[in-house]
Every structure is written in structure tokens, then in C-alpha cells.
XYZ file of C-alpha atoms in Angstrom:
440
model
C -3.759 25.459 -18.780
C -1.713 22.760 -20.510
C -2.866 20.656 -23.476
C -1.408 17.178 -23.211
C -2.574 13.822 -24.473
C -4.466 11.671 -21.932
C -1.665 9.105 -22.003
C 1.034 11.661 -21.194
C -1.177 13.345 -18.584
C -1.815 9.987 -16.946
C 1.887 9.200 -16.844
C 2.692 12.550 -15.241
C -0.053 12.211 -12.620
C 0.878 8.650 -11.647
C 4.557 9.638 -11.516
C 3.789 12.596 -9.249
C 1.617 10.426 -6.985
C 4.349 7.841 -6.481
C 6.945 10.573 -5.973
C 4.861 12.116 -3.175
C 4.171 8.702 -1.629
C 7.909 7.952 -1.684
C 8.517 11.010 0.513
C 6.380 9.452 3.238
C 3.556 11.943 2.793
C 0.163 10.695 4.110
C -1.955 9.013 1.434
C -4.769 11.571 1.603
C -2.420 14.531 1.111
C -0.508 12.812 -1.717
C -3.764 12.053 -3.542
C -5.084 15.568 -2.955
C -1.970 17.395 -4.128
C -1.653 15.171 -7.184
C -5.304 15.797 -8.014
C -4.857 19.576 -7.677
C -1.861 19.399 -10.005
C -3.883 17.455 -12.554
C -6.831 19.829 -12.330
C -4.541 22.829 -12.809
C -3.289 21.158 -15.980
C -6.868 20.606 -17.171
C -8.713 23.752 -16.076
C -6.201 26.314 -14.906
C -6.449 28.436 -11.768
C -10.241 28.457 -11.814
C -10.245 24.905 -10.507
C -9.859 26.152 -6.933
C -13.508 27.202 -7.020
C -14.663 23.543 -7.113
C -12.083 21.808 -4.915
C -14.001 21.974 -1.633
C -17.332 21.133 -3.283
C -15.870 18.090 -5.054
C -14.192 16.736 -1.932
C -17.326 17.249 0.153
C -19.470 15.543 -2.494
C -17.178 12.513 -2.233
C -18.195 11.860 1.369
C -21.661 13.463 1.519
C -23.446 10.125 1.618
C -25.567 8.970 4.551
C -24.330 5.403 4.083
C -20.855 6.541 5.146
C -22.210 6.946 8.677
C -21.726 3.186 9.033
C -17.947 3.535 8.676
C -17.222 5.374 11.966
C -19.777 3.127 13.687
C -17.997 -0.071 12.613
C -14.652 1.594 13.403
C -16.014 2.342 16.890
C -16.900 -1.344 17.303
C -13.356 -2.301 16.409
C -11.781 0.376 18.611
C -13.879 -0.669 21.617
C -12.874 -4.316 21.241
C -9.219 -3.542 20.461
C -8.911 -1.318 23.554
C -9.818 -4.201 25.873
C -8.320 -7.624 26.638
C -10.955 -9.169 24.343
C -8.273 -10.493 21.974
C -6.466 -12.165 24.866
C -9.692 -13.693 26.190
C -10.668 -14.990 22.769
C -7.219 -16.464 22.210
C -7.126 -18.124 25.640
C -10.607 -19.612 25.188
C -9.696 -21.200 21.868
C -6.366 -22.390 23.238
C -8.084 -24.149 26.134
C -10.504 -25.961 23.836
C -7.936 -26.848 21.155
C -5.005 -27.434 23.494
C -4.815 -31.205 23.002
C -5.399 -31.098 19.251
C -2.131 -31.575 17.320
C -1.152 -28.065 16.262
C -3.971 -26.635 18.358
C -2.032 -23.467 19.152
C -1.591 -22.438 15.529
C -5.245 -23.307 14.906
C -6.154 -21.135 17.894
C -4.191 -18.238 16.447
C -5.798 -18.358 13.018
C -9.260 -19.098 14.436
C -8.951 -16.204 16.889
C -7.876 -13.931 14.023
C -10.955 -14.946 12.008
C -13.366 -14.311 14.899
C -11.634 -11.112 16.024
C -11.716 -9.892 12.416
C -15.479 -10.278 12.526
C -15.600 -8.061 15.602
C -13.261 -5.316 14.413
C -13.117 -5.356 10.613
C -9.504 -4.177 10.893
C -6.536 -6.218 9.752
C -3.812 -4.359 11.705
C -5.945 -4.424 14.882
C -6.459 -8.175 14.474
C -2.728 -8.735 13.992
C -1.878 -6.667 17.047
C -4.538 -8.076 19.386
C -4.014 -11.778 18.626
C -0.300 -11.525 17.850
C 0.587 -9.993 21.218
C -0.581 -13.185 22.914
C -0.161 -15.770 20.173
C 3.340 -15.145 18.835
C 5.221 -15.198 22.192
C 3.266 -18.298 23.268
C 4.010 -20.133 20.021
C 7.699 -19.249 20.212
C 7.786 -20.375 23.849
C 6.345 -23.750 22.883
C 8.908 -24.206 20.141
C 6.881 -23.501 17.032
C 9.024 -22.371 14.065
C 9.304 -18.566 14.025
C 8.112 -18.360 10.416
C 4.972 -20.339 11.326
C 4.260 -18.174 14.373
C 4.614 -14.849 12.553
C 3.288 -15.914 9.146
C 0.053 -17.322 10.561
C -0.673 -14.054 12.399
C 0.181 -11.903 9.357
C -2.152 -13.943 7.181
C -4.872 -14.376 9.808
C -4.970 -10.634 10.287
C -5.808 -10.061 6.616
C -9.193 -11.709 7.184
C -10.277 -8.485 8.895
C -11.245 -6.821 5.608
C -13.050 -9.866 4.187
C -15.129 -11.319 7.021
C -18.033 -8.943 7.796
C -18.398 -6.305 8.956
C -15.808 -4.885 6.562
C -15.115 -1.203 5.986
C -13.675 -1.946 2.536
C -16.902 -3.697 1.534
C -18.882 -0.636 2.666
C -16.660 1.641 0.585
C -17.001 -0.665 -2.447
C -20.779 -0.774 -2.025
C -21.067 3.008 -1.941
C -18.604 3.519 -4.809
C -20.459 1.063 -7.065
C -23.989 1.587 -5.664
C -24.332 -2.104 -4.794
C -25.993 -3.629 -1.732
C -23.766 -3.544 1.357
C -25.810 -6.361 2.883
C -25.085 -8.611 -0.106
C -21.415 -7.653 -0.024
C -21.131 -8.655 3.632
C -22.745 -12.019 2.905
C -20.536 -12.548 -0.142
C -17.449 -12.348 2.073
C -18.548 -14.993 4.596
C -17.921 -18.249 2.703
C -14.672 -17.088 1.033
C -13.491 -15.870 4.457
C -14.170 -19.283 5.992
C -12.530 -20.968 2.996
C -9.343 -18.935 3.391
C -9.350 -19.579 7.150
C -9.467 -23.345 6.516
C -6.720 -23.096 3.883
C -4.530 -21.078 6.277
C -5.025 -23.648 9.043
C -4.241 -26.576 6.747
C -1.050 -24.947 5.480
C 0.143 -23.991 8.987
C -0.231 -27.589 10.183
C 1.489 -28.958 7.082
C 4.297 -26.405 7.412
C 4.913 -27.441 11.016
C 5.119 -31.107 10.060
C 7.298 -30.269 7.059
C 9.748 -28.591 9.429
C 9.726 -31.649 11.711
C 7.956 -29.871 14.533
C 6.747 -32.332 17.198
C 3.148 -31.663 18.247
C 3.194 -34.229 21.069
C 3.135 -33.231 24.738
C 3.081 -29.520 24.065
C 1.426 -27.040 26.407
C -0.693 -27.415 29.506
C -3.756 -29.528 30.126
C -7.010 -27.783 30.951
C -9.906 -29.332 32.825
C -13.417 -29.207 31.427
C -14.293 -26.662 34.114
C -11.445 -24.395 32.987
C -12.635 -24.647 29.400
C -16.179 -23.686 30.373
C -14.871 -20.831 32.521
C -13.298 -19.221 29.436
C -16.570 -18.975 27.516
C -18.418 -16.170 29.366
C -15.863 -13.569 28.245
C -16.134 -14.605 24.598
C -19.818 -15.380 24.168
C -21.054 -11.739 24.448
C -18.896 -10.701 21.511
C -20.158 -13.563 19.369
C -23.704 -12.535 20.297
C -22.900 -8.975 19.176
C -21.732 -10.228 15.759
C -24.808 -12.414 15.310
C -27.093 -9.671 16.640
C -25.664 -7.017 14.320
C -26.007 -9.300 11.311
C -29.583 -10.176 12.334
C -30.507 -6.496 12.608
C -29.000 -5.972 9.147
C -30.496 -9.001 7.387
C -33.680 -9.411 9.393
C -35.137 -6.282 7.857
C -34.904 -4.458 11.176
C -32.587 -1.664 10.071
C -30.497 -0.202 7.256
C -26.718 -0.837 7.199
C -26.055 2.545 8.843
C -28.615 1.880 11.586
C -27.308 -1.667 12.099
C -23.783 -0.281 12.464
C -25.027 2.187 15.062
C -26.806 -0.565 16.988
C -23.705 -2.767 16.841
C -21.465 0.057 18.052
C -23.818 0.850 20.937
C -24.021 -2.815 22.000
C -20.261 -3.329 21.708
C -19.460 -0.214 23.709
C -21.931 -1.228 26.408
C -20.561 -4.773 26.607
C -16.899 -3.739 26.882
C -17.678 -1.082 29.512
C -19.577 -3.580 31.682
C -17.360 -6.628 31.098
C -14.034 -4.877 31.584
C -15.269 -2.241 34.043
C -14.255 0.745 31.957
C -16.043 3.148 34.245
C -13.324 5.817 34.230
C -13.456 8.605 31.624
C -9.918 7.974 30.307
C -10.414 4.567 28.588
C -13.727 5.741 27.090
C -12.018 8.883 25.811
C -9.230 6.789 24.260
C -11.755 4.571 22.451
C -13.512 7.593 20.933
C -10.189 9.283 20.142
C -8.975 6.187 18.290
C -12.288 5.989 16.425
C -12.107 9.663 15.476
C -8.518 9.408 14.205
C -9.154 6.352 12.035
C -12.513 7.585 10.753
C -11.101 10.985 9.790
C -8.173 9.282 8.068
C -10.529 7.076 6.047
C -12.810 9.982 5.163
C -9.864 12.163 4.138
C -8.582 9.407 1.867
C -12.035 9.010 0.344
C -12.495 12.749 -0.198
C -9.026 13.058 -1.753
C -9.606 9.964 -3.879
C -12.847 11.539 -5.152
C -10.878 14.640 -6.120
C -8.237 12.428 -7.751
C -10.899 10.576 -9.747
C -12.380 13.936 -10.822
C -8.949 15.043 -12.026
C -8.471 11.840 -14.030
C -11.885 12.341 -15.609
C -11.199 16.012 -16.388
C -8.023 15.017 -18.235
C -9.933 12.227 -20.059
C -7.576 9.662 -18.553
C -10.399 7.555 -17.114
C -12.304 7.530 -20.383
C -9.157 6.660 -22.369
C -8.272 3.761 -20.086
C -11.861 2.468 -20.078
C -12.018 2.662 -23.875
C -8.651 0.891 -24.188
C -9.741 -1.913 -21.858
C -13.139 -2.225 -23.509
C -11.450 -2.314 -26.904
C -9.199 -5.227 -25.991
C -10.163 -8.171 -28.168
C -9.332 -10.753 -25.525
C -11.106 -13.447 -23.559
C -12.908 -12.060 -20.506
C -10.722 -14.176 -18.208
C -7.603 -12.631 -19.711
C -9.193 -9.271 -18.956
C -9.865 -10.403 -15.389
C -6.228 -11.541 -15.051
C -5.050 -8.075 -16.142
C -7.400 -6.421 -13.645
C -6.105 -8.705 -10.880
C -2.524 -7.817 -11.789
C -3.391 -4.124 -11.567
C -5.045 -4.625 -8.160
C -2.125 -6.687 -6.841
C 0.443 -4.052 -7.785
C -1.743 -1.227 -6.459
C -2.268 -3.097 -3.177
C 1.485 -3.196 -2.601
C 1.623 0.598 -2.432
C -1.795 2.000 -1.500
C -4.315 1.239 1.268
C -7.461 -0.686 0.295
C -9.827 2.258 0.790
C -7.885 4.498 -1.619
C -7.683 1.785 -4.282
C -11.394 0.974 -4.080
C -12.551 4.599 -4.247
C -10.292 5.303 -7.231
C -10.692 2.086 -9.216
C -14.119 0.607 -8.404
C -16.190 3.171 -10.377
C -13.890 2.608 -13.373
C -13.787 -1.186 -13.154
C -17.424 -1.803 -12.209
C -18.997 -1.171 -15.659
C -16.230 -3.180 -17.315
C -16.815 -6.100 -14.944
C -20.582 -6.071 -15.428
C -20.380 -5.722 -19.230
C -17.972 -8.684 -19.309
C -20.528 -10.866 -17.544
C -18.926 -11.048 -14.090
C -20.963 -10.855 -10.902
C -20.180 -7.537 -9.122
C -20.457 -9.162 -5.675
C -18.115 -11.964 -6.658
C -15.705 -9.346 -7.976
C -15.884 -7.464 -4.671
C -14.553 -10.570 -2.916
C -11.779 -11.030 -5.501
C -10.822 -7.366 -5.158
C -10.741 -7.675 -1.362
C -8.498 -10.742 -1.485
C -6.115 -8.763 -3.694
C -6.122 -6.037 -1.047
C -5.373 -8.704 1.591
C -2.326 -9.805 -0.375
C -1.101 -6.207 -0.384
C -1.227 -6.180 3.431
C 1.456 -8.909 3.656
C 3.698 -8.001 0.722
C 6.479 -5.389 0.633
C 7.107 -2.528 0.376
C 4.035 -1.301 2.296
C 2.783 -4.550 3.843
C 1.186 -3.070 6.963
C 0.641 -6.414 8.688
C 4.331 -7.263 8.271
C 5.310 -4.111 10.170
C 2.746 -4.782 12.912
C 4.002 -8.339 13.464
C 7.647 -7.255 13.351
C 6.885 -4.700 16.082
C 5.216 -7.414 18.184
C 8.083 -9.890 17.731
C 11.264 -7.797 17.348
C 13.393 -10.854 18.123
C 12.256 -12.532 14.890
C 14.294 -11.387 11.850
C 12.325 -9.547 9.171
C 13.357 -12.205 6.642
C 11.656 -14.865 8.772
C 8.452 -12.815 9.007
C 8.419 -12.321 5.248
C 9.312 -15.961 4.552
C 6.475 -17.108 6.759
C 4.001 -14.861 4.928
C 4.893 -15.803 1.344
C 3.042 -19.183 1.348
C -0.130 -17.403 2.455
C 0.165 -15.072 -0.538
C 0.192 -18.188 -2.722
C -2.831 -19.544 -0.832
C -4.770 -16.333 -1.432
C -3.910 -16.444 -5.136
C -5.162 -20.035 -5.111
C -8.297 -18.747 -3.389
C -8.887 -16.336 -6.291
C -8.484 -19.223 -8.761
C -10.926 -21.380 -6.757
C -13.446 -18.531 -6.668
C -13.042 -18.132 -10.431
C -13.778 -21.829 -10.955
C -16.583 -21.906 -8.385
C -18.044 -18.378 -8.094
C -20.986 -19.833 -6.137
C -18.720 -19.848 -3.073
C -19.206 -16.074 -2.967
C -22.638 -15.754 -4.576
C -24.611 -18.620 -2.995
C -25.141 -17.144 0.480
C -26.282 -13.667 -0.699
C -28.695 -15.325 -3.131
C -29.994 -17.732 -0.483
C -30.557 -15.020 2.133
C -31.606 -12.048 -0.012
C -32.859 -13.708 -3.193
C -31.471 -13.503 -6.741
C -30.349 -10.210 -8.268
């Protein structure tokens, strides 16, 4: 057992974590091995007696049942042509609007995000149709790819959101309130993304006139039946959750059952293979998330055992600075973390530490959840581990990586502006939860 100062121990642990991540090791394993190393430093060989118990305790919560259920909803939708149908329906209705195609892309991303809760799945489903069509119609490549990268990030903000569930469990806050808190900011960012995309097209002298096909009113109506059931599922799931019918876990189960039934009937998935693939995809992603959460719990336990968490909390609490300066420092920490780690890992590790600091500083915890999530969104479209950038590059290999990145940068600025707007007008995030569920 080694006796090191908390500062030195923290430096060694963070250094080891980044070293393991740099090797390409999966996040869960890197967190777990780093945690074991830290615990060996703190408690010696006897630590192996509590490893399994600590990891199991990190995920032994009934509320976590909602995670695989919402993942199943997303997998069922992503495994079907639902993204294509949604995109085509919006394109038909917005076809004659100047810039209607880019609006269709971002709007489809926002709606699809509400059905899947997954940013990469949203990017892949809408981008496969949207990017080639936009390039074919002459839209600038940076606009085509950037709008999909940014639109895909809405998947972790617009409910249902797995990251919001993880935050709610980590901080013991209401998942229902968290979902509602993400609605208005999600719509605000969607509108900001649309406005920028249109301005960017005009700035680059793109001509919106006489682009694309004309669709008759009958063709527009014909596109609705394939989209309406999914919108009903979203509304129905939220009603079950907020109408007092069921708990979040039960609402997730009901939503998953309805979604699976709809996709099987609508797309005639009567063969065992596509059903098996949906459940296999759900199992893989759910296990990955749970492994990250269990390893992050072990990592947090190691930090606490070495008094790193307490030292950092005391240092932050002891800062004699304005609370908004403190919030700026927290945002900087989240931004940097989001560039390297997935949202789930960051939330499980940092939320229990930051939550008491946020509350004691007078910030609303549900407002902060939205700010934290937007920071995680920024991480999805910034190097070196911007997952959405890689997804879009795979969809559009003919577009240079520099163009994809260049198209995404303005949306990073927009999301930072969104955080500033939420700081000036926190009611954007807090009004709807208060209106629906009453004051805290």
C-alpha cells in the first residue's frame, strides 16, 4: 500500500486513464483497470474482496431497467427504414420552402432523436438519405455534413434520453423532470441549427430556387401514414410517464413494446432474423452502457478511497469566486472531458461530485442537467473522439474530413451560445417541468 498525497494520486490515476484510452482500450476496461490500480495504491491486495460487490452496487438499481428498454426502442427504429420514411415525409412537405432540404434534415434529426435517444443512430439513419440528396442538389458539402453532425447531437437532449436517465439516477433527481427540462432547449437548438444552415447556404451563394422535385398534395398525404405511428409512440410514452400511469421504468417498457410491435407490423419483420438483430443490437449497447457505469462506479470509489474526490470538492468549495465563474470552470471541465470520454462515463463519474456544489451555489439541478448534456453534445462533434464526425465521414467518404469538421465548427459555437442563453434565461429549461409537475 502506497502513501501519496491526494493531488499526486489524482495525477497518477488520470495519467494512467488517458494512457490506457490512448491505446484504444474500451472505455469500461480502461476505467476498471485504472480504478483497480488506484485501489491497490489505497488499500493493498485486500481490495480484490470488494471489487465485484462495488461494481454490482453501481448498477443494482431498478431504475436502470429503463435504459435497455429505451435502447430497444432506438434499435427497433434504427433497424427499419423509419429514418428514410421520416426524411422523405418532411422533404415532401418542405420541398418548396427555400432551403427546405436542409430544414428537412435537421427536423428529421430532431424527431428521430426523440424516437431513438441515440446521437450516432440519428446521424446514421438521417445522414444515409440526407447527405447524398443534399450533395446531389448542389448544397455545399460543409452544410450537408455539418447539419447532420449537429442534428444528430440532439439525440441525447430531446427525450427520451439515456444520459438524462443516468444523470437522474446518479444525482437522485426526477427522471420525468429531466426529460421535460430537455424539451424546450432541444427545440431552441433545433431552431438555431436551422437558422444557421439557411444563413450559411446564402452566405456561400447557394441558389435555393428551382431545386428538387414538386410533390402533389396527394403525395404529401401519402407520406404521413408511415411517420404518424412513431409520433404517436413518442406522445404515448410521454403520456404514460407524465400522466401518472407508470414509473419511468414501466413507461420505458411500454414504449419499447409499442415500438417493437409497430415496426414489426409496419415493415413486416415477421422473420426471426431481423427480430434477432434488433435484440442483439440492444443487448450489445445495453451491456456496453452498463459496463461503463459499473466501471465508473468502481473508478469513483477509487477516487474517494484516495481522498481525491474530497480534496477536489474542498478546493472547489473553497474558491472565493463568483458562482458564474465557478460554473464557467465546471463547463470547461465538461467540455474537455467530452472530447475524450462518452457522456455516460462522464456523468457517472462527475455528477455525484458536481451535484452538491451546483446546489449549494444556488443553481437548479435540472437546469444544470441540460447544460451538462449540451456540453456532452459538443464533445460528439469535436476531435479527437467526436463520434458523430466519424459516423458522417463513413456515410460520405467522398467529402474530405476537413470539410466535415469545418461544417461542424459553427454548430459548436451555436451550442456554446445556447449555454449562454440558458444561463441568462434558465426558465427555458425549468418552465416546462414546473408547469407540468409543479414547483420543486
